[in-house]
Amino acid sequence: MTAVRTETLPAQADSAPIDTRLFTIPGSHPGTAVRLMLEYKGIEHKRTDLLPVLSWAVLKALRFPGVRVPAIKIDGHKVQGSREITRELERIKPQPPLFPADPDRRTAVEEAERFGDEDLQQSIRRILLWALRQDTAPFASFAEGSRIGIPIGLAVKTAGPFVALDARSVEASDANVREAISALPAMLNRIDDWIAEGVLGGEQPNAADFQIATCLRLAISLDDLRPAIEHRPAGELAFRVVPDYPGRIPPVLPAAWLEPLRASA
Ligand SMILES: N[C@@H](CCC(=O)N[C@@H](CS)C(=O)NCC(=O)O)C(=O)O
């Protein structure tokens, strides 16, 4: 992970108001995970939507230590990175909890959360940025409901070099994207197994549910990936935990790259 937690706050009583602002990017899966966790915990917050790549300069100017979103300011303190933010939210407002109290179950949830943050997130990010590099027009659909400060048409028209830079920064090369697609069936099986074991998909969502379901919802926004995900337990979890997720990318991935997904289905 690129981001680090910078400061900690004293824990607050559940009723104390918390002045919170979330910095995110339209369509960001970890950004959406943090927004949903804030809502789940009933922490009122404001949101600043940043444009990809331009966000790097904004976060630097705001003196966050890293350049990635989600980033959050809680009562003036800055925390960055979805897992770090999760722990800070849990600390300042323990109820409702994002982790089980039982130590073994907590370890299992933390492993699923780590997988979502470190493995699944980046695979989907690479596939998405590769797709947007072919055509930036679908970016507009991800900005639905966002306030990015400029007309969305202008953002799309000027997005090309930014998307290319972003894609390069996450190494969304042909080879890596092809590999990410090949790895998806095993990842989806792993998620289905966690659901069967009760690590994911319990009555109350946990930190791993938010982390993984948002990745899956972003993946489902690609028409190429949707059929392999939506009708399995992982897909059902995604729609349950994240009922609304903007964005749609029409088919764009080469058929040969999608073969492992079709074969697994
Ligand atoms: N694993 C980190 C990943 C953070 C990350 O890479 N965020 C992306 C958005 S999903 C970002 O900031 N991208 C910068 C950009 O697109 O310009 C987390 O969950 O916080």
Tab-separated table of C-alpha atoms and ligand atoms in Angstrom:
chain	number	residue	atom	x	y	z
A	1	MET	CA	0.000	0.000	0.000
A	2	THR	CA	1.197	3.490	-0.715
A	3	ALA	CA	-0.654	5.292	2.018
A	4	VAL	CA	0.115	5.524	5.711
A	5	ARG	CA	-1.806	6.667	8.718
A	6	THR	CA	-0.405	9.908	9.990
A	7	GLU	CA	-2.065	10.856	13.223
A	8	THR	CA	-4.466	9.383	15.728
A	9	LEU	CA	-7.352	10.905	17.599
A	10	PRO	CA	-8.669	10.108	21.041
A	11	ALA	CA	-11.649	7.746	20.895
A	12	GLN	CA	-14.955	9.604	20.965
A	13	ALA	CA	-18.266	8.851	22.582
A	14	ASP	CA	-20.797	7.608	20.037
A	15	SER	CA	-22.809	10.814	20.288
A	16	ALA	CA	-19.912	13.261	19.802
A	17	PRO	CA	-19.976	15.083	16.458
A	18	ILE	CA	-17.015	14.309	14.243
A	19	ASP	CA	-15.983	16.808	11.575
A	20	THR	CA	-15.120	14.529	8.686
A	21	ARG	CA	-14.236	15.054	5.025
A	22	LEU	CA	-13.567	12.201	2.620
A	23	PHE	CA	-11.355	12.791	-0.415
A	24	THR	CA	-12.022	10.381	-3.240
A	25	ILE	CA	-12.140	9.947	-7.025
A	26	PRO	CA	-15.340	9.158	-8.973
A	27	GLY	CA	-15.659	5.376	-9.236
A	28	SER	CA	-12.845	4.650	-6.743
A	29	HIS	CA	-13.568	1.261	-5.193
A	30	PRO	CA	-11.705	1.842	-1.896
A	31	GLY	CA	-13.160	5.379	-1.832
A	32	THR	CA	-16.626	3.867	-2.077
A	33	ALA	CA	-15.754	1.305	0.602
A	34	VAL	CA	-14.814	4.086	3.013
A	35	ARG	CA	-17.946	6.102	2.172
A	36	LEU	CA	-20.104	3.060	2.893
A	37	MET	CA	-18.280	2.370	6.163
A	38	LEU	CA	-18.838	5.982	7.249
A	39	GLU	CA	-22.538	5.590	6.428
A	40	TYR	CA	-22.684	2.215	8.206
A	41	LYS	CA	-21.227	3.768	11.347
A	42	GLY	CA	-23.509	6.786	11.030
A	43	ILE	CA	-20.608	9.242	10.795
A	44	GLU	CA	-21.802	12.327	8.974
A	45	HIS	CA	-19.237	13.546	6.479
A	46	LYS	CA	-18.566	15.851	3.598
A	47	ARG	CA	-16.959	14.632	0.404
A	48	THR	CA	-14.498	16.137	-2.057
A	49	ASP	CA	-14.398	14.450	-5.461
A	50	LEU	CA	-11.046	14.780	-7.194
A	51	LEU	CA	-10.042	14.061	-10.760
A	52	PRO	CA	-7.568	11.205	-11.290
A	53	VAL	CA	-3.910	12.294	-11.346
A	54	LEU	CA	-4.841	15.917	-10.521
A	55	SER	CA	-5.703	14.380	-7.157
A	56	TRP	CA	-1.981	13.773	-6.578
A	57	ALA	CA	-1.254	17.522	-6.459
A	58	VAL	CA	-4.336	18.304	-4.392
A	59	LEU	CA	-3.472	15.718	-1.748
A	60	LYS	CA	0.104	16.972	-1.634
A	61	ALA	CA	-1.105	20.558	-1.239
A	62	LEU	CA	-3.337	19.404	1.610
A	63	ARG	CA	-0.246	17.828	3.194
A	64	PHE	CA	-1.383	14.236	3.108
A	65	PRO	CA	1.668	11.983	3.181
A	66	GLY	CA	0.714	10.011	0.058
A	67	VAL	CA	-1.022	10.775	-3.226
A	68	ARG	CA	-3.714	8.097	-3.334
A	69	VAL	CA	-7.353	8.154	-2.300
A	70	PRO	CA	-9.246	7.427	-0.137
A	71	ALA	CA	-7.909	10.058	2.204
A	72	ILE	CA	-9.834	11.472	5.109
A	73	LYS	CA	-9.668	14.398	7.482
A	74	ILE	CA	-11.260	13.681	10.834
A	75	ASP	CA	-11.407	16.659	13.175
A	76	GLY	CA	-8.339	18.063	11.416
A	77	HIS	CA	-6.350	14.812	11.547
A	78	LYS	CA	-5.353	13.129	8.308
A	79	VAL	CA	-5.602	9.432	7.585
A	80	GLN	CA	-4.924	7.777	4.244
A	81	GLY	CA	-5.455	4.287	2.835
A	82	SER	CA	-8.670	2.293	3.104
A	83	ARG	CA	-7.448	-0.192	5.713
A	84	GLU	CA	-5.891	2.524	7.867
A	85	ILE	CA	-9.089	4.568	7.649
A	86	THR	CA	-11.159	1.493	8.551
A	87	ARG	CA	-9.175	1.079	11.755
A	88	GLU	CA	-9.433	4.754	12.609
A	89	LEU	CA	-13.226	4.683	12.139
A	90	GLU	CA	-13.438	1.579	14.294
A	91	ARG	CA	-11.357	3.274	16.976
A	92	ILE	CA	-13.221	6.551	17.140
A	93	LYS	CA	-16.685	4.986	16.778
A	94	PRO	CA	-16.613	1.316	17.753
A	95	GLN	CA	-20.332	0.687	17.147
A	96	PRO	CA	-21.516	-0.856	14.928
A	97	PRO	CA	-18.302	-2.889	14.630
A	98	LEU	CA	-16.448	-3.590	11.389
A	99	PHE	CA	-14.676	-6.645	12.824
A	100	PRO	CA	-15.927	-9.667	14.784
A	101	ALA	CA	-15.038	-9.804	18.484
A	102	ASP	CA	-13.897	-13.433	18.322
A	103	PRO	CA	-10.110	-13.428	17.630
A	104	ASP	CA	-10.146	-16.324	15.099
A	105	ARG	CA	-13.033	-14.854	13.148
A	106	ARG	CA	-11.324	-11.471	13.225
A	107	THR	CA	-8.144	-12.991	11.783
A	108	ALA	CA	-10.165	-14.537	8.945
A	109	VAL	CA	-11.921	-11.223	8.195
A	110	GLU	CA	-8.595	-9.381	8.259
A	111	GLU	CA	-7.106	-11.839	5.764
A	112	ALA	CA	-10.088	-11.377	3.421
A	113	GLU	CA	-9.794	-7.609	3.863
A	114	ARG	CA	-6.059	-7.731	3.041
A	115	PHE	CA	-6.777	-9.790	-0.072
A	116	GLY	CA	-9.384	-7.205	-1.149
A	117	ASP	CA	-7.054	-4.278	-0.536
A	118	GLU	CA	-3.798	-5.681	-1.899
A	119	ASP	CA	-4.779	-8.234	-4.562
A	120	LEU	CA	-8.311	-7.810	-5.893
A	121	GLN	CA	-8.309	-4.002	-5.840
A	122	GLN	CA	-5.222	-3.682	-8.000
A	123	SER	CA	-6.336	-6.339	-10.511
A	124	ILE	CA	-9.622	-4.534	-11.106
A	125	ARG	CA	-7.876	-1.157	-11.193
A	126	ARG	CA	-5.515	-2.365	-13.906
A	127	ILE	CA	-8.343	-3.804	-16.016
A	128	LEU	CA	-10.431	-0.635	-15.607
A	129	LEU	CA	-7.619	1.756	-16.527
A	130	TRP	CA	-6.621	-0.375	-19.501
A	131	ALA	CA	-10.238	-0.178	-20.711
A	132	LEU	CA	-10.483	3.590	-20.158
A	133	ARG	CA	-7.224	4.071	-22.019
A	134	GLN	CA	-8.898	2.600	-25.116
A	135	ASP	CA	-11.793	5.062	-24.756
A	136	THR	CA	-12.177	7.706	-22.048
A	137	ALA	CA	-15.864	8.417	-22.820
A	138	PRO	CA	-17.195	5.924	-20.207
A	139	PHE	CA	-15.418	7.919	-17.481
A	140	ALA	CA	-18.452	10.245	-17.586
A	141	SER	CA	-20.686	7.440	-16.327
A	142	PHE	CA	-18.505	7.007	-13.212
A	143	ALA	CA	-18.802	10.702	-12.368
A	144	GLU	CA	-22.587	10.444	-11.993
A	145	GLY	CA	-23.502	12.067	-8.676
A	146	SER	CA	-19.977	13.485	-8.179
A	147	ARG	CA	-18.973	17.125	-7.916
A	148	ILE	CA	-15.653	17.337	-9.716
A	149	GLY	CA	-15.653	21.110	-10.167
A	150	ILE	CA	-15.601	21.171	-13.983
A	151	PRO	CA	-18.183	20.082	-16.585
A	152	ILE	CA	-17.940	16.349	-17.060
A	153	GLY	CA	-17.768	16.746	-20.868
A	154	LEU	CA	-14.610	18.821	-20.456
A	155	ALA	CA	-13.147	16.279	-18.036
A	156	VAL	CA	-13.730	13.474	-20.545
A	157	LYS	CA	-12.273	15.510	-23.451
A	158	THR	CA	-9.074	16.215	-21.538
A	159	ALA	CA	-8.863	12.846	-19.750
A	160	GLY	CA	-6.658	11.008	-22.285
A	161	PRO	CA	-3.188	11.934	-20.983
A	162	PHE	CA	-4.300	11.631	-17.345
A	163	VAL	CA	-5.753	8.160	-17.866
A	164	ALA	CA	-2.585	7.124	-19.711
A	165	LEU	CA	-0.416	8.402	-16.836
A	166	ASP	CA	-2.626	6.729	-14.255
A	167	ALA	CA	-2.575	3.450	-16.211
A	168	ARG	CA	1.218	3.632	-16.349
A	169	SER	CA	1.439	4.345	-12.617
A	170	VAL	CA	-0.385	1.073	-11.826
A	171	GLU	CA	1.373	-0.878	-14.600
A	172	ALA	CA	-1.805	-1.597	-16.544
A	173	SER	CA	0.162	-3.157	-19.395
A	174	ASP	CA	-1.353	-5.690	-21.822
A	175	ALA	CA	0.523	-8.510	-20.100
A	176	ASN	CA	-0.518	-7.475	-16.585
A	177	VAL	CA	-4.146	-6.992	-17.585
A	178	ARG	CA	-4.253	-10.355	-19.311
A	179	GLU	CA	-2.771	-11.925	-16.195
A	180	ALA	CA	-5.273	-10.093	-13.966
A	181	ILE	CA	-8.157	-11.511	-16.014
A	182	SER	CA	-6.697	-15.033	-15.872
A	183	ALA	CA	-6.409	-14.743	-12.090
A	184	LEU	CA	-10.028	-13.651	-11.648
A	185	PRO	CA	-11.690	-17.114	-11.624
A	186	ALA	CA	-9.510	-18.252	-8.703
A	187	MET	CA	-10.161	-14.971	-6.886
A	188	LEU	CA	-13.917	-15.340	-7.367
A	189	ASN	CA	-13.781	-18.937	-6.087
A	190	ARG	CA	-11.904	-17.731	-3.028
A	191	ILE	CA	-14.589	-15.117	-2.353
A	192	ASP	CA	-17.395	-17.668	-2.826
A	193	ASP	CA	-15.600	-19.944	-0.339
A	194	TRP	CA	-15.348	-17.147	2.214
A	195	ILE	CA	-19.075	-16.520	1.802
A	196	ALA	CA	-19.806	-20.243	2.332
A	197	GLU	CA	-17.632	-20.203	5.469
A	198	GLY	CA	-19.368	-17.103	6.857
A	199	VAL	CA	-16.254	-14.910	6.731
A	200	LEU	CA	-18.086	-12.695	4.233
A	201	GLY	CA	-21.781	-12.039	3.708
A	202	GLY	CA	-22.997	-12.190	7.323
A	203	GLU	CA	-26.081	-10.374	8.514
A	204	GLN	CA	-24.043	-7.253	9.321
A	205	PRO	CA	-21.327	-6.272	6.820
A	206	ASN	CA	-17.739	-6.318	8.053
A	207	ALA	CA	-14.603	-4.518	6.835
A	208	ALA	CA	-13.816	-7.284	4.313
A	209	ASP	CA	-17.353	-7.197	2.914
A	210	PHE	CA	-16.974	-3.479	2.175
A	211	GLN	CA	-13.463	-3.879	0.769
A	212	ILE	CA	-14.311	-6.823	-1.520
A	213	ALA	CA	-17.878	-5.927	-2.532
A	214	THR	CA	-16.802	-2.529	-3.836
A	215	CYS	CA	-14.063	-4.148	-5.959
A	216	LEU	CA	-16.629	-6.553	-7.383
A	217	ARG	CA	-19.117	-3.768	-8.140
A	218	LEU	CA	-16.424	-1.897	-10.048
A	219	ALA	CA	-15.577	-5.088	-11.947
A	220	ILE	CA	-19.255	-5.569	-12.779
A	221	SER	CA	-19.311	-2.107	-14.367
A	222	LEU	CA	-17.253	-3.631	-17.194
A	223	ASP	CA	-19.668	-5.394	-19.543
A	224	ASP	CA	-16.828	-7.815	-20.357
A	225	LEU	CA	-16.563	-9.038	-16.748
A	226	ARG	CA	-20.150	-8.763	-15.551
A	227	PRO	CA	-21.461	-12.161	-16.796
A	228	ALA	CA	-18.706	-14.032	-14.939
A	229	ILE	CA	-19.545	-12.356	-11.619
A	230	GLU	CA	-23.154	-11.276	-11.258
A	231	HIS	CA	-24.915	-14.642	-10.811
A	232	ARG	CA	-22.589	-16.262	-8.303
A	233	PRO	CA	-22.419	-15.735	-4.524
A	234	ALA	CA	-19.671	-13.119	-4.967
A	235	GLY	CA	-21.918	-11.129	-7.313
A	236	GLU	CA	-24.910	-11.383	-5.006
A	237	LEU	CA	-22.754	-10.130	-2.129
A	238	ALA	CA	-21.593	-7.201	-4.261
A	239	PHE	CA	-25.148	-6.082	-5.078
A	240	ARG	CA	-26.298	-6.544	-1.474
A	241	VAL	CA	-23.458	-4.581	0.160
A	242	VAL	CA	-23.213	-1.970	-2.601
A	243	PRO	CA	-26.690	-1.545	-4.124
A	244	ASP	CA	-25.662	1.503	-6.188
A	245	TYR	CA	-22.402	1.959	-8.046
A	246	PRO	CA	-22.175	4.314	-11.009
A	247	GLY	CA	-20.294	3.549	-14.199
A	248	ARG	CA	-20.487	1.301	-17.225
A	249	ILE	CA	-17.860	0.285	-19.758
A	250	PRO	CA	-19.082	-1.392	-22.960
A	251	PRO	CA	-17.185	-4.463	-24.228
A	252	VAL	CA	-13.585	-3.518	-25.008
A	253	LEU	CA	-11.301	-6.365	-23.867
A	254	PRO	CA	-9.921	-8.746	-26.512
A	255	ALA	CA	-11.936	-11.988	-26.684
A	256	ALA	CA	-8.815	-14.140	-26.259
A	257	TRP	CA	-8.011	-12.433	-22.960
A	258	LEU	CA	-11.508	-13.247	-21.658
A	259	GLU	CA	-11.222	-16.950	-22.479
A	260	PRO	CA	-10.171	-18.018	-18.916
A	261	LEU	CA	-13.307	-16.319	-17.547
A	262	ARG	CA	-15.551	-18.016	-20.086
A	263	ALA	CA	-13.893	-21.381	-19.459
A	264	SER	CA	-14.393	-21.068	-15.693
A	265	ALA	CA	-18.064	-20.130	-16.128
B	1	LIG	N1	-4.843	0.052	-1.523
B	1	LIG	C1	-5.000	1.477	-1.441
B	1	LIG	C2	-5.120	1.962	-2.879
B	1	LIG	C3	-5.273	3.417	-3.059
B	1	LIG	C4	-5.339	3.768	-4.545
B	1	LIG	O1	-4.509	3.332	-5.349
B	1	LIG	N2	-6.343	4.582	-4.922
B	1	LIG	C5	-6.514	4.992	-6.291
B	1	LIG	C6	-7.990	5.140	-6.627
B	1	LIG	S1	-8.854	3.627	-6.505
B	1	LIG	C7	-5.872	6.348	-6.510
B	1	LIG	O2	-5.699	7.105	-5.603
B	1	LIG	N3	-5.538	6.643	-7.746
B	1	LIG	C8	-4.969	7.908	-8.095
B	1	LIG	C9	-5.375	8.304	-9.436
B	1	LIG	O3	-6.197	7.595	-10.042
B	1	LIG	O4	-4.920	9.338	-9.877
B	1	LIG	C10	-6.238	1.792	-0.593
B	1	LIG	O5	-7.136	0.957	-0.491
B	1	LIG	O6	-6.273	2.871	0.008
